[in-house]
C-alpha positions as a printed Julia matrix, in Angstrom:
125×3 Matrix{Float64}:
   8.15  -18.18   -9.05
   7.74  -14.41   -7.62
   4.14  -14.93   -8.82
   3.16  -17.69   -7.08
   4.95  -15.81   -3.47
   3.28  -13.26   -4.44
  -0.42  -15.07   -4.38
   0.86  -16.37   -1.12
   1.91  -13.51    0.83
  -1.63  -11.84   -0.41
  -3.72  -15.14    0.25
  -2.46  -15.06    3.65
  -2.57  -11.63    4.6
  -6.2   -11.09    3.11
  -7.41  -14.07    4.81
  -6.2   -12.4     8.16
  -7.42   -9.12    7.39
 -10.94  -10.85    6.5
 -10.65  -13.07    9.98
  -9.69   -9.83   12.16
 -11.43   -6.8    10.54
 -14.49   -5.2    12.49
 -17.26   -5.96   11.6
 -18.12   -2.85   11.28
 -15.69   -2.65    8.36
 -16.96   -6.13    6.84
 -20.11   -4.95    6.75
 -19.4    -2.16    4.29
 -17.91   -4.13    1.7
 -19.6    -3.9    -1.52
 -21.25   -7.54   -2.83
 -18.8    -9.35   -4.37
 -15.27   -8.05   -2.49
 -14.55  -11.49   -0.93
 -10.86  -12.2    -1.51
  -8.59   -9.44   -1.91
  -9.06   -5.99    0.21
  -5.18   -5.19    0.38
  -3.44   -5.52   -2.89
   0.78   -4.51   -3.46
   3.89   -5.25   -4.91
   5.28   -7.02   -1.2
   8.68   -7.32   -2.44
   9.03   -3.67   -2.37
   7.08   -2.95    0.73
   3.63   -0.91   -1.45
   0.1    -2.18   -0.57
  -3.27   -0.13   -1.46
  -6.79   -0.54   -0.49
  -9.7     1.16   -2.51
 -11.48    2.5    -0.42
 -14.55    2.7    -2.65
 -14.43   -1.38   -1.78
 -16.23   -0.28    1.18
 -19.89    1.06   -0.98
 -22.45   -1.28    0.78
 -25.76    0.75    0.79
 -23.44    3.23   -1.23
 -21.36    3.95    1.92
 -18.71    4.85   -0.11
 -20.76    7.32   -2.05
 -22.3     8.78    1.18
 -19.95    9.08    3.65
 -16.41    7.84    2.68
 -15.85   10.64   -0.12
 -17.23   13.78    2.22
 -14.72   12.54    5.06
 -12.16   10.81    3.08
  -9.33   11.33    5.1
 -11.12   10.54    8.48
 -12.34    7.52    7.12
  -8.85    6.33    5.81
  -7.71    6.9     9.02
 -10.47    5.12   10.94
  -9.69    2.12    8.49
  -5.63    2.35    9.18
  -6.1     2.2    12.89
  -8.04   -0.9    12.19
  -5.86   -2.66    9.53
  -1.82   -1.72   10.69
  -1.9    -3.87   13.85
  -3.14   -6.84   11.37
  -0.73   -5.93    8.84
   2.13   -5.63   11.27
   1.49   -8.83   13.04
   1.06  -10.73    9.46
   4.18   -9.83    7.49
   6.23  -10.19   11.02
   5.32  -13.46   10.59
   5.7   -13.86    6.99
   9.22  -12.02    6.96
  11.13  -11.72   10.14
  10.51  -15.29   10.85
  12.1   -16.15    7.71
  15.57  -14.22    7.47
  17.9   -13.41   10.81
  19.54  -10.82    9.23
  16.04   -8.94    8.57
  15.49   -6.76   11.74
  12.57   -4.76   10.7
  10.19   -4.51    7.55
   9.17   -0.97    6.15
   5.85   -0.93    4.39
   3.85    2.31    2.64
   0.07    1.68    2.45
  -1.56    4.09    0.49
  -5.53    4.39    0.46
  -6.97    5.45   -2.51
 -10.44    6.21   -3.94
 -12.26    5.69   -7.03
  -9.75    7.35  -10.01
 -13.15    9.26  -11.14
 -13.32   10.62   -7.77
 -10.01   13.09   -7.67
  -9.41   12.09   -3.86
  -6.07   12.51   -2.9
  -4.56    8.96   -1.93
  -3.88    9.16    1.77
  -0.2     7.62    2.62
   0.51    5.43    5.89
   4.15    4.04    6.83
   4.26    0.55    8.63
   7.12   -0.42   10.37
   7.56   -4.04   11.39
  10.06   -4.67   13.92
């Protein structure tokens, strides 16, 4: 059963990502990311994006490991407002007694690559 909320709470939350990114952002992706950008374990509140995902015209390569950290940040900007506004719906809505919704998003880089992951806190009130 946590599997299948699990495929749920990612279906829905990639789907809105993919729906509310920038272009600018979609049109780094490398060919073949389609369905899952964010992955996590959502019952504890940990979600990571690779940021090598992002190595259209080796974009990753290029730009995204000399500037890691700006680039992570560039990308957070972009993605916390759609997280926030997703799991307030998927959470919140759902329990009375839940009055906010703490989630860590790390972004992280190829494992070859050494980069540090770069650590975000989300709260959803």
């Amino acid at each position: 059963m946590l599997n299948l909320y699990r495929q749920l709470i990612s279906n829905n939350l990639n789907n809105t990502i993919f729906e509310e990114l920038s272009e600018e952002w979609i049109e780094r992706l490398s060919p073949g990311i389609s369905g899952e950008l964010v992955n996590g374990f959502f019952n504890a509140g940990i979600l990571t994006v690779n940021m090598s995902d992002f190595n259209r015209d080796d974009f990753y390569d290029k730009e995204i490991k000399n500037k890691f950290e700006y680039y992570c940040e560039r990308l957070y900007l972009e993605l916390a407002p759609i997280i926030e506004k997703c799991l307030r719906r998927m959470f919140l809505g759902f329990n009375d007694n839940l009055s906010e919704y703490k989630v860590v998003l790390f972004m992280e880089g190829r494992e070859e690559d050494h980069l540090e992951a770069v650590k975000y806190n989300i709260h959803i009130f």
